PDB file of C-alpha atoms in Angstrom:
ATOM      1  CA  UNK A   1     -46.690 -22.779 -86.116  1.00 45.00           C
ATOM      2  CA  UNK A   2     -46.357 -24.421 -89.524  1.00 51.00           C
ATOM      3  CA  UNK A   3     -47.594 -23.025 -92.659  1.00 67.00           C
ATOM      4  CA  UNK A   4     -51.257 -24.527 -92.598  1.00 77.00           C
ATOM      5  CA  UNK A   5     -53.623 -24.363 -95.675  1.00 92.00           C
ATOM      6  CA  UNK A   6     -56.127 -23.713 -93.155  1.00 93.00           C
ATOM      7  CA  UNK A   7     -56.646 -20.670 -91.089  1.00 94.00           C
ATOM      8  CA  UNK A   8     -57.778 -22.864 -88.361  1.00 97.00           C
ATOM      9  CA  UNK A   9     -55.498 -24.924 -85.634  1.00 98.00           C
ATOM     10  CA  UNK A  10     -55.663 -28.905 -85.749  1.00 98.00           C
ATOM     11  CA  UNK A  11     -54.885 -31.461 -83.199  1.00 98.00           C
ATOM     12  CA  UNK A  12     -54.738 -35.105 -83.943  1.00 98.00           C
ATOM     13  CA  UNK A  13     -55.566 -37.934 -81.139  1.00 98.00           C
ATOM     14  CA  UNK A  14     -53.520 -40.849 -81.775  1.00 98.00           C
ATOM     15  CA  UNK A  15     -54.100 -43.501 -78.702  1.00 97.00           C
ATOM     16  CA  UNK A  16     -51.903 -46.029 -78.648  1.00 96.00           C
ATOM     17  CA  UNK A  17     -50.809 -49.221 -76.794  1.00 95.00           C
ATOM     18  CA  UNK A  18     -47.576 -50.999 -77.690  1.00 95.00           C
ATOM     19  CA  UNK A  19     -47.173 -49.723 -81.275  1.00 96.00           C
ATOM     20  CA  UNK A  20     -43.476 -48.489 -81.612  1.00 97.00           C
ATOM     21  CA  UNK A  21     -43.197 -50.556 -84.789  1.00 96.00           C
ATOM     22  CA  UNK A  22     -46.317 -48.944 -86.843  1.00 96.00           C
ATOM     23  CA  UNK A  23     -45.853 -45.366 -85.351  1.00 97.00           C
ATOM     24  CA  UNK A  24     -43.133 -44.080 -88.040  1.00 97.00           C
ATOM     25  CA  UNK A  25     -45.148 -45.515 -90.723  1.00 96.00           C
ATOM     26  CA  UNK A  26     -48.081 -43.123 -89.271  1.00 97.00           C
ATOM     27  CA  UNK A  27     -46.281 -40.387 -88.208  1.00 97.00           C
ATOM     28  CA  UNK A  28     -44.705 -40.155 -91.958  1.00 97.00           C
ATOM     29  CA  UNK A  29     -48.002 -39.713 -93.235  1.00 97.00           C
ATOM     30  CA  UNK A  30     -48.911 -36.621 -90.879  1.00 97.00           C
ATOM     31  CA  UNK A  31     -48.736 -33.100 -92.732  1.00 96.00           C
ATOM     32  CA  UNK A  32     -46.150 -30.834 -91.201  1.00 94.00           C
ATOM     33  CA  UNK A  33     -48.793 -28.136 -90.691  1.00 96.00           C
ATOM     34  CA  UNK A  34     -50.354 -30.105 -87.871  1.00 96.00           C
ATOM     35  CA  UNK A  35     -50.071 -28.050 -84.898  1.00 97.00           C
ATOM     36  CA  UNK A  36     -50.487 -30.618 -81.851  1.00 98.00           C
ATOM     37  CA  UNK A  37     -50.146 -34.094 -81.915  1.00 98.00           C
ATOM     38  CA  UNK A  38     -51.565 -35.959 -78.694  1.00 98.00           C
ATOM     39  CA  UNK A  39     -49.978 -39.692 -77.802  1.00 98.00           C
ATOM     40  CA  UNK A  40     -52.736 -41.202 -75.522  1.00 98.00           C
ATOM     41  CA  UNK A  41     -50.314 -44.172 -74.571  1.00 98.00           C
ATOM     42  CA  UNK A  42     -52.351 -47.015 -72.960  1.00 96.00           C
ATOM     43  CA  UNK A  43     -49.552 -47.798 -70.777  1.00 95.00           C
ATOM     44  CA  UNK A  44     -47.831 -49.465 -73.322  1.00 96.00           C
ATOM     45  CA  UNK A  45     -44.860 -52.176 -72.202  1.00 96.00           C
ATOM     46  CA  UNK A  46     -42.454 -51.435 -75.401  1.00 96.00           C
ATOM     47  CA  UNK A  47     -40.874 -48.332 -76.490  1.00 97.00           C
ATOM     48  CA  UNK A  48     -43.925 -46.792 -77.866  1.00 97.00           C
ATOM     49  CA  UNK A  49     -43.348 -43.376 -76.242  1.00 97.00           C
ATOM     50  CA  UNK A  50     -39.925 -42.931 -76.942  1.00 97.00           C
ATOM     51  CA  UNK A  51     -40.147 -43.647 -80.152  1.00 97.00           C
ATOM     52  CA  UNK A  52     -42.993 -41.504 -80.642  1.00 97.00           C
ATOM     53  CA  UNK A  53     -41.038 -38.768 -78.766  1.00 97.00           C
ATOM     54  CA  UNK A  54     -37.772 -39.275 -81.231  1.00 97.00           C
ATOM     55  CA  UNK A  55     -40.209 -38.864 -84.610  1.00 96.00           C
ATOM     56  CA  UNK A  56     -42.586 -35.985 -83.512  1.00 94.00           C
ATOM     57  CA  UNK A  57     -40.993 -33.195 -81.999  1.00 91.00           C
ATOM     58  CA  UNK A  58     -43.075 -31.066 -79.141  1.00 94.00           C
ATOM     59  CA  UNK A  59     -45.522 -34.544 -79.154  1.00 97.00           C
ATOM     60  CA  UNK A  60     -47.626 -34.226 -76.167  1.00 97.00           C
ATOM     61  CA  UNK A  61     -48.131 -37.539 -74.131  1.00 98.00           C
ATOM     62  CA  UNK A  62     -51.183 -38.189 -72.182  1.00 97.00           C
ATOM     63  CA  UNK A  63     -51.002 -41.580 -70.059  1.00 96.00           C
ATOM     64  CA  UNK A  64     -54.300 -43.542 -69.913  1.00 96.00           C
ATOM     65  CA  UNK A  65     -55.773 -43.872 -66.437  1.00 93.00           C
ATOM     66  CA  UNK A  66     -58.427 -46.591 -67.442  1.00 93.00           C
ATOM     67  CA  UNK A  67     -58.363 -49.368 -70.143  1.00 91.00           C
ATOM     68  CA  UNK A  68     -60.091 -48.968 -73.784  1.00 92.00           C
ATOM     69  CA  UNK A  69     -59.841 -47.562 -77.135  1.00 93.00           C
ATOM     70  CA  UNK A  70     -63.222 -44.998 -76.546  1.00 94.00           C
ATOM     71  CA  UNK A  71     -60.920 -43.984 -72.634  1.00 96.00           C
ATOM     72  CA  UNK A  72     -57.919 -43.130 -74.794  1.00 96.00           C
ATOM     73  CA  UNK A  73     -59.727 -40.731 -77.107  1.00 97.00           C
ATOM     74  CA  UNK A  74     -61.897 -38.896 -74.489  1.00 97.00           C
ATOM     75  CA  UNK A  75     -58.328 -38.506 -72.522  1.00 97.00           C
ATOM     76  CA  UNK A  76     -56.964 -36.756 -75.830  1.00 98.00           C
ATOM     77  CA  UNK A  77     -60.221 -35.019 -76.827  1.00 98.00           C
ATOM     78  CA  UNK A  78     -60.009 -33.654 -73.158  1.00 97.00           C
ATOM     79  CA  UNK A  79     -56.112 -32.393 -73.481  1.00 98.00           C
ATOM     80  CA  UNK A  80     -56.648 -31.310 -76.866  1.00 98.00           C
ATOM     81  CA  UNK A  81     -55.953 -27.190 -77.238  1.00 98.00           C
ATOM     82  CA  UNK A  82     -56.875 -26.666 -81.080  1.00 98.00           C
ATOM     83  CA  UNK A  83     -59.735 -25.781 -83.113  1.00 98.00           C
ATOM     84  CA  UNK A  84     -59.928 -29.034 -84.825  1.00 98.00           C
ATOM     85  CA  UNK A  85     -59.674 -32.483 -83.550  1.00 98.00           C
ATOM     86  CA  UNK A  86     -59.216 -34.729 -85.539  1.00 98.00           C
ATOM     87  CA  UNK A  87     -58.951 -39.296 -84.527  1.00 98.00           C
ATOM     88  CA  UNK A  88     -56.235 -41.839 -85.686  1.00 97.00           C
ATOM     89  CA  UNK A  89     -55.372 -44.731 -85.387  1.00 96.00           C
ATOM     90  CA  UNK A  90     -51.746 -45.868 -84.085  1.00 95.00           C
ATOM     91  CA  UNK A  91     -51.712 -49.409 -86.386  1.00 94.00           C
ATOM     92  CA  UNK A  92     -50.979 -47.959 -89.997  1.00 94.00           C
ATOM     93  CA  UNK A  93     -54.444 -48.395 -90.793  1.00 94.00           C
ATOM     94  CA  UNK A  94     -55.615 -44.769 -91.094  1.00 96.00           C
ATOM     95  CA  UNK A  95     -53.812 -42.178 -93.712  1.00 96.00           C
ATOM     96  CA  UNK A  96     -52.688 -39.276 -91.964  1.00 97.00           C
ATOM     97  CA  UNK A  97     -52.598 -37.553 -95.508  1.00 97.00           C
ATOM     98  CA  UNK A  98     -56.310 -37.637 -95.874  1.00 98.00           C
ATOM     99  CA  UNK A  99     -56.358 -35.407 -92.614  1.00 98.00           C
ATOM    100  CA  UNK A 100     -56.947 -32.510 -95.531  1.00 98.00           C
ATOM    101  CA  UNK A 101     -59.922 -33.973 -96.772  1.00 98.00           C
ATOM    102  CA  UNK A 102     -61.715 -34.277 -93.421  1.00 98.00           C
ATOM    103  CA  UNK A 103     -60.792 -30.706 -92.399  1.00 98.00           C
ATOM    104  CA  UNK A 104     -62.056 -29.282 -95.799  1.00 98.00           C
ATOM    105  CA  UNK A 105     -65.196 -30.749 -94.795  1.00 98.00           C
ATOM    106  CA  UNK A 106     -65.157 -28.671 -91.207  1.00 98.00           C
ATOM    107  CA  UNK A 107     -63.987 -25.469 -93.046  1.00 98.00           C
ATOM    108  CA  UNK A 108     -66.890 -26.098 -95.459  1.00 98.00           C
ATOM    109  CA  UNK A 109     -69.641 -25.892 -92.954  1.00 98.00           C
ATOM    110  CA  UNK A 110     -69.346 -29.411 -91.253  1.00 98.00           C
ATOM    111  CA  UNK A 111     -69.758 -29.942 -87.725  1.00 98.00           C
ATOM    112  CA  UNK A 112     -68.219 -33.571 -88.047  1.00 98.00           C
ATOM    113  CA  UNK A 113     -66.847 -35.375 -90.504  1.00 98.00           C
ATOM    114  CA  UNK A 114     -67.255 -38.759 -90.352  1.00 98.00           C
ATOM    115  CA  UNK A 115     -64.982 -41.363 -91.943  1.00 97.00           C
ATOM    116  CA  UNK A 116     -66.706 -43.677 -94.245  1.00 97.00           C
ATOM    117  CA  UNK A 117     -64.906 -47.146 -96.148  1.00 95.00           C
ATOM    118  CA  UNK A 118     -68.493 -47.328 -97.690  1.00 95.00           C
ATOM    119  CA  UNK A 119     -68.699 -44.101 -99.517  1.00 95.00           C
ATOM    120  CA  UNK A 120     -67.593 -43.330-103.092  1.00 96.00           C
ATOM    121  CA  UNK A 121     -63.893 -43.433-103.146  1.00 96.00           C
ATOM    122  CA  UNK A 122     -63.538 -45.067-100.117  1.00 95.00           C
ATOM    123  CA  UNK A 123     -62.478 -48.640 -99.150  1.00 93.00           C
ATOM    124  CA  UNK A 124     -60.797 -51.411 -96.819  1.00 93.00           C
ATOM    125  CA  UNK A 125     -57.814 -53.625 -97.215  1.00 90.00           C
ATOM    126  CA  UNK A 126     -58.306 -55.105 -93.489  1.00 76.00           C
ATOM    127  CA  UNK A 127     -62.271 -55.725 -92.832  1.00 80.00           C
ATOM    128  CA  UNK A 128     -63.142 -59.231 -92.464  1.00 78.00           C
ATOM    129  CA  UNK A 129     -66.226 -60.707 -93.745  1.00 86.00           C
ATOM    130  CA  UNK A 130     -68.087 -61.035 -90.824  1.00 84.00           C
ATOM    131  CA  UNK A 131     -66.877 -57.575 -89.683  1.00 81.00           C
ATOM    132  CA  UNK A 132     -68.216 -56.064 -92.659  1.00 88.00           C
ATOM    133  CA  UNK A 133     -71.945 -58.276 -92.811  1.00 90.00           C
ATOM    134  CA  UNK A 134     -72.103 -56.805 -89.080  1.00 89.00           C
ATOM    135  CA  UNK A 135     -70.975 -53.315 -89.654  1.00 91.00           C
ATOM    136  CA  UNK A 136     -73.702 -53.476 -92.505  1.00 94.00           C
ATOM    137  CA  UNK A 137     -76.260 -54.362 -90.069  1.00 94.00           C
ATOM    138  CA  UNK A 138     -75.527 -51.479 -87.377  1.00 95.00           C
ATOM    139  CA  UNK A 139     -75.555 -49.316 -89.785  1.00 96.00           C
ATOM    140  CA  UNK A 140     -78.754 -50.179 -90.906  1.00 97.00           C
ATOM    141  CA  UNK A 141     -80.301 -50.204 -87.780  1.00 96.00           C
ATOM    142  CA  UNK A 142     -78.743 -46.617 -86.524  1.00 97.00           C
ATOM    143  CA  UNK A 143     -80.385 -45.053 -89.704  1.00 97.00           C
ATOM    144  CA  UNK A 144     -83.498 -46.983 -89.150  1.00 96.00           C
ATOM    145  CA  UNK A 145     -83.632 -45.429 -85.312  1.00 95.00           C
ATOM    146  CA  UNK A 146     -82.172 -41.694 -85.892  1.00 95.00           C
ATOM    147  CA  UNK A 147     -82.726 -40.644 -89.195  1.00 95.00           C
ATOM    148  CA  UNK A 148     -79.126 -40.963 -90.602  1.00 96.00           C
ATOM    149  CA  UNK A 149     -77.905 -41.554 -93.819  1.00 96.00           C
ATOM    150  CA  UNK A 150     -74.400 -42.998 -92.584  1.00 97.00           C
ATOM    151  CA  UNK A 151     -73.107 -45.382 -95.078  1.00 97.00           C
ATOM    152  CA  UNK A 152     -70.325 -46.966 -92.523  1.00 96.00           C
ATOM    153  CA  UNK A 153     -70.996 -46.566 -88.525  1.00 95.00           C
ATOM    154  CA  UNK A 154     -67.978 -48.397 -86.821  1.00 91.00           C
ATOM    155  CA  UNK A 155     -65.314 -46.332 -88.368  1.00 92.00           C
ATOM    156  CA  UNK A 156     -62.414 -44.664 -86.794  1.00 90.00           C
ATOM    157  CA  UNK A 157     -61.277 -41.776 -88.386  1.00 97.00           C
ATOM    158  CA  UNK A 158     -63.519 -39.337 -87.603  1.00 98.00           C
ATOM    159  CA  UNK A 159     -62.612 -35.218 -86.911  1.00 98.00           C
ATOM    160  CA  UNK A 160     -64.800 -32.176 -85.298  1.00 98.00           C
ATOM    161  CA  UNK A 161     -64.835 -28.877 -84.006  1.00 98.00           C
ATOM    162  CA  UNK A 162     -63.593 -28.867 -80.637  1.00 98.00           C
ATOM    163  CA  UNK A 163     -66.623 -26.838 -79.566  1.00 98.00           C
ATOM    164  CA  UNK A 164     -68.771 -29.520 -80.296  1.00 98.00           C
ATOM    165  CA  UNK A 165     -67.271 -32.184 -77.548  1.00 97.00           C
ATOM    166  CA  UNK A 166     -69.342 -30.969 -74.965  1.00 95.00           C
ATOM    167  CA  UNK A 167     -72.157 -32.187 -76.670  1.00 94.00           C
ATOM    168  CA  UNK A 168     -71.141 -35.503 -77.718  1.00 95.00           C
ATOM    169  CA  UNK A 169     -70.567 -35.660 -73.957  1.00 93.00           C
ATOM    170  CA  UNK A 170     -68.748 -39.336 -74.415  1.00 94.00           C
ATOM    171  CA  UNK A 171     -68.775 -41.784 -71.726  1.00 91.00           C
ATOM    172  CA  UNK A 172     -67.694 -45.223 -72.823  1.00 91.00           C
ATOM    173  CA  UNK A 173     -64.667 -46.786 -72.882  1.00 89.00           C
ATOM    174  CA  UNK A 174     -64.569 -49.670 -75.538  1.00 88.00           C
ATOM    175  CA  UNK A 175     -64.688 -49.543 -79.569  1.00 85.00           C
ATOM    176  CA  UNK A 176     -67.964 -48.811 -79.586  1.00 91.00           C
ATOM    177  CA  UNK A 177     -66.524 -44.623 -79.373  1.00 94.00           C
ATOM    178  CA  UNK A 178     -67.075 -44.508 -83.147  1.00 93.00           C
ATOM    179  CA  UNK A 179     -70.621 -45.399 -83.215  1.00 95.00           C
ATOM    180  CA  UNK A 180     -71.394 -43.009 -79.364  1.00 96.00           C
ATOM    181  CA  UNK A 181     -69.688 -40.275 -81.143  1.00 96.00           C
ATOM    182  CA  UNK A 182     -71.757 -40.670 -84.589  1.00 97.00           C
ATOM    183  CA  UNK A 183     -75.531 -41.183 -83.267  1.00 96.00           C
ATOM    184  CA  UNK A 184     -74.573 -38.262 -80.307  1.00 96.00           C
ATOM    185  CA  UNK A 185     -73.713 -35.865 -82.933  1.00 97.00           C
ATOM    186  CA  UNK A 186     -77.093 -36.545 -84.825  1.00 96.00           C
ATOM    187  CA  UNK A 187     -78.499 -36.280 -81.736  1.00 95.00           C
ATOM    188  CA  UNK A 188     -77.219 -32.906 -81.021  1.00 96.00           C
ATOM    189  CA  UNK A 189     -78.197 -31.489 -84.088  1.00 96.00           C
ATOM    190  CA  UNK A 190     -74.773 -31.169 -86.103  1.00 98.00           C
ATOM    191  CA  UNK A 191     -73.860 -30.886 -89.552  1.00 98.00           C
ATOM    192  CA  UNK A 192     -72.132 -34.098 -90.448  1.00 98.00           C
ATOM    193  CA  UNK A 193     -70.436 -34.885 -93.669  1.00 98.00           C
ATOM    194  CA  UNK A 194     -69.227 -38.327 -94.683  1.00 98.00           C
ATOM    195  CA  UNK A 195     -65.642 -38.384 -95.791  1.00 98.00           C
ATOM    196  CA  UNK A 196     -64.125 -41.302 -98.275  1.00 98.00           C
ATOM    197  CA  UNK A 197     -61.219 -42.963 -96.148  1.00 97.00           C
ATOM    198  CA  UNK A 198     -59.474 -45.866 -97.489  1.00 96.00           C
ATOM    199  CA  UNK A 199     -58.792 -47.903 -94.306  1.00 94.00           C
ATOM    200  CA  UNK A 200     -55.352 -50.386 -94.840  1.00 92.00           C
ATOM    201  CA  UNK A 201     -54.111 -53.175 -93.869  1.00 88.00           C
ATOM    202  CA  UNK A 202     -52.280 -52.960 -90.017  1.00 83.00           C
ATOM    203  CA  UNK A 203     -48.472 -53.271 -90.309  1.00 86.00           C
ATOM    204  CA  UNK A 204     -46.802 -54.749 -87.058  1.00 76.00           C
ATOM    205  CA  UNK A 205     -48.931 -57.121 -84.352  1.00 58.00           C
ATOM    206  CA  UNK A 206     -52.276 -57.961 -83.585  1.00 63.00           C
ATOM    207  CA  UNK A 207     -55.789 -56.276 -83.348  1.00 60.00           C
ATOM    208  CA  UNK A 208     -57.331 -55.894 -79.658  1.00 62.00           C
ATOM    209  CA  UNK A 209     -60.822 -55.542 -81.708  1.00 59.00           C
ATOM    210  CA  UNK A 210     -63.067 -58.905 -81.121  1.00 60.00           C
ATOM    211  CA  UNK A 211     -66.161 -59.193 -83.604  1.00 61.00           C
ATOM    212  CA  UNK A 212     -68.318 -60.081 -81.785  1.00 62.00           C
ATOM    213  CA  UNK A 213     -67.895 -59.101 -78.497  1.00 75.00           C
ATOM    214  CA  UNK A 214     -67.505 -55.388 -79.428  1.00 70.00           C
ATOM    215  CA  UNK A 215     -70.293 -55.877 -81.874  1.00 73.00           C
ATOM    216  CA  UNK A 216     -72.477 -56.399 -79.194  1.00 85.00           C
ATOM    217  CA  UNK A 217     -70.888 -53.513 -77.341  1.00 86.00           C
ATOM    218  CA  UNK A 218     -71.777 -51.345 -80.379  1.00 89.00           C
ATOM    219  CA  UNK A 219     -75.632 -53.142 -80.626  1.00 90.00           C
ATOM    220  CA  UNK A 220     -75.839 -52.245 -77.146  1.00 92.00           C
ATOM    221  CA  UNK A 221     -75.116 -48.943 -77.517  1.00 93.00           C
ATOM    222  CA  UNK A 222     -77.318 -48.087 -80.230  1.00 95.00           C
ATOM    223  CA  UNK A 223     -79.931 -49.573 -78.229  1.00 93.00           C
ATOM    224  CA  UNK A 224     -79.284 -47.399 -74.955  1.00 91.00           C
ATOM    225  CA  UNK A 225     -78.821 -44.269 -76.837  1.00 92.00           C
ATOM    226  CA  UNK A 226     -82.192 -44.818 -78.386  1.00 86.00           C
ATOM    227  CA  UNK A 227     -83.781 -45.323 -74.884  1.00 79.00           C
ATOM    228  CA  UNK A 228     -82.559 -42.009 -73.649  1.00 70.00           C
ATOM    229  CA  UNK A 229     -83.494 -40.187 -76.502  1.00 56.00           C
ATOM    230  CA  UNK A 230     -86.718 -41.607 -75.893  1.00 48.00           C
ATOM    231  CA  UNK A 231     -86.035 -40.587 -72.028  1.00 47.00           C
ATOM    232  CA  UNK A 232     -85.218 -36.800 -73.071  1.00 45.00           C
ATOM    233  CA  UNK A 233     -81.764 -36.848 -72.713  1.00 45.00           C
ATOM    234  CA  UNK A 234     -81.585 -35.725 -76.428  1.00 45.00           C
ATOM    235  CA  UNK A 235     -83.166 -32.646 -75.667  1.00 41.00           C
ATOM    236  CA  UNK A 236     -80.641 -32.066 -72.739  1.00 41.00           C
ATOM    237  CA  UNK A 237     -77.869 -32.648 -75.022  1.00 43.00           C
ATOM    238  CA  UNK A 238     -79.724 -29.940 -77.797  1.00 43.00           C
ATOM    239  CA  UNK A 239     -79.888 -27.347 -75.089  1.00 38.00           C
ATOM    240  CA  UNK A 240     -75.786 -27.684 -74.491  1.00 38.00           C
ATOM    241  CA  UNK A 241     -75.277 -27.718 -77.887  1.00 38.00           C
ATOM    242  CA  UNK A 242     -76.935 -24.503 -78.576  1.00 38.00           C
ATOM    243  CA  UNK A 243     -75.917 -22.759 -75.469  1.00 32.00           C
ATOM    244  CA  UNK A 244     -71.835 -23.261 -76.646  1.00 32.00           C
ATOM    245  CA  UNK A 245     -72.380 -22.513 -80.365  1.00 32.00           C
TER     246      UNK A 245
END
């Protein structure tokens, strides 16, 4: 075990699908206190795994049994052994070095922190216009419906106690992960602390993210979640909160 700034263990989820080019730019941004790093390969067709293999060693490598970005992460969540979990991305867009920030926030009394371009200090070099009028509008309409105060919904980088997955019980296997995992954890109750993330630009290839068709993937979801909240599941979800704290 490295010498960690924290007294707590940390695992970070990086799913992947055919990113050997971008992974040593990510991988050289990881502190070397992390204590488990989790390759959720999507059963990727270049030499994503091996080259992931050569640049971390003692990488763990789940293989994806279904298709999706929200499949991958519930796959690593599920193989995850540390305290801390914390989400990347695999594309160079997420800064492994602002993994400190977001685990402050957990040691300081956060259940979740929650990535945010929107907040102070935070930003994009890679979300289109239309990606950013419709992230605007989700987010508006997810406070609207559950109270939040989120300033940026269909963000990525996100980290959480491990004792906390059972109750963002996630079920979905498409982009719309990020906005499941954020209304599920106001649902249950948790702490949740925005954290400024400056998201860049992706390095090598092309984005499997569609605008609109995972938009309304995401609107859909919001919409659901509020009709079983309505339905009681939110009170189900309380209950297994409390009984694992």
């Amino acid at each position: 075990m490295n010498s960690a700034p924290f007294a707590f263990s940390v695992s970070v989820i990086v799913p992947a699908m055919n990113e050997a080019e971008n992974l040593p730019h990510v991988f050289a941004t990881l502190p070397s206190w992390i204590d488990e790093v989790i390759l959720v390969d999507g059963n990727s067709t270049d030499d994503t795994v091996a080259v992931a293999k050569a640049l971390r060693p003692g990488l763990r490598v789940v293989t994806q049994t279904r298709k999706g970005k929200g499949n991958a992460l519930t796959e690593g969540f599920a193989a995850a052994t540390c305290d801390i979990i914390v989400m990347i991305d695999a594309d160079g867009s997420t800064d492994g070095r602002e993994i400190h920030a977001f685990v402050t926030a957990l040691v300081e009394g956060a259940d979740f922190a929650k990535g945010s371009r929107c907040a102070p200090g935070g930003g994009s070099d890679d979300i289109s216009p239309i990606r950013s009028l419709g992230n605007t509008m989700l987010t508006k309409m997810t406070n609207r419906l559950y109270g939040t105060r989120y300033t940026d919904l269909c963000y990525g980088y996100n980290a959480f106690w491990a004792r906390h997955l059972e109750a963002l019980d996630l079920d979905c296997d498409g982009f719309e992960i990020e906005t499941l995992m954020n209304i599920r954890a106001a649902q249950a109750g948790l702490v949740i602390r925005e954290v400024p993330s400056h998201e860049r630009s992706r390095i090598h290839g092309a984005s499997n993210l569609h605008a609109v068709r995972d938009g309304l993937r995401v609107l859909r979801t919001i919409l659901r979640e509020r009709e079983g909240r309505v339905g009681g599941i939110r009170l189900r979800r309380e209950h297994a909160t409390h009984a694992t704290a």
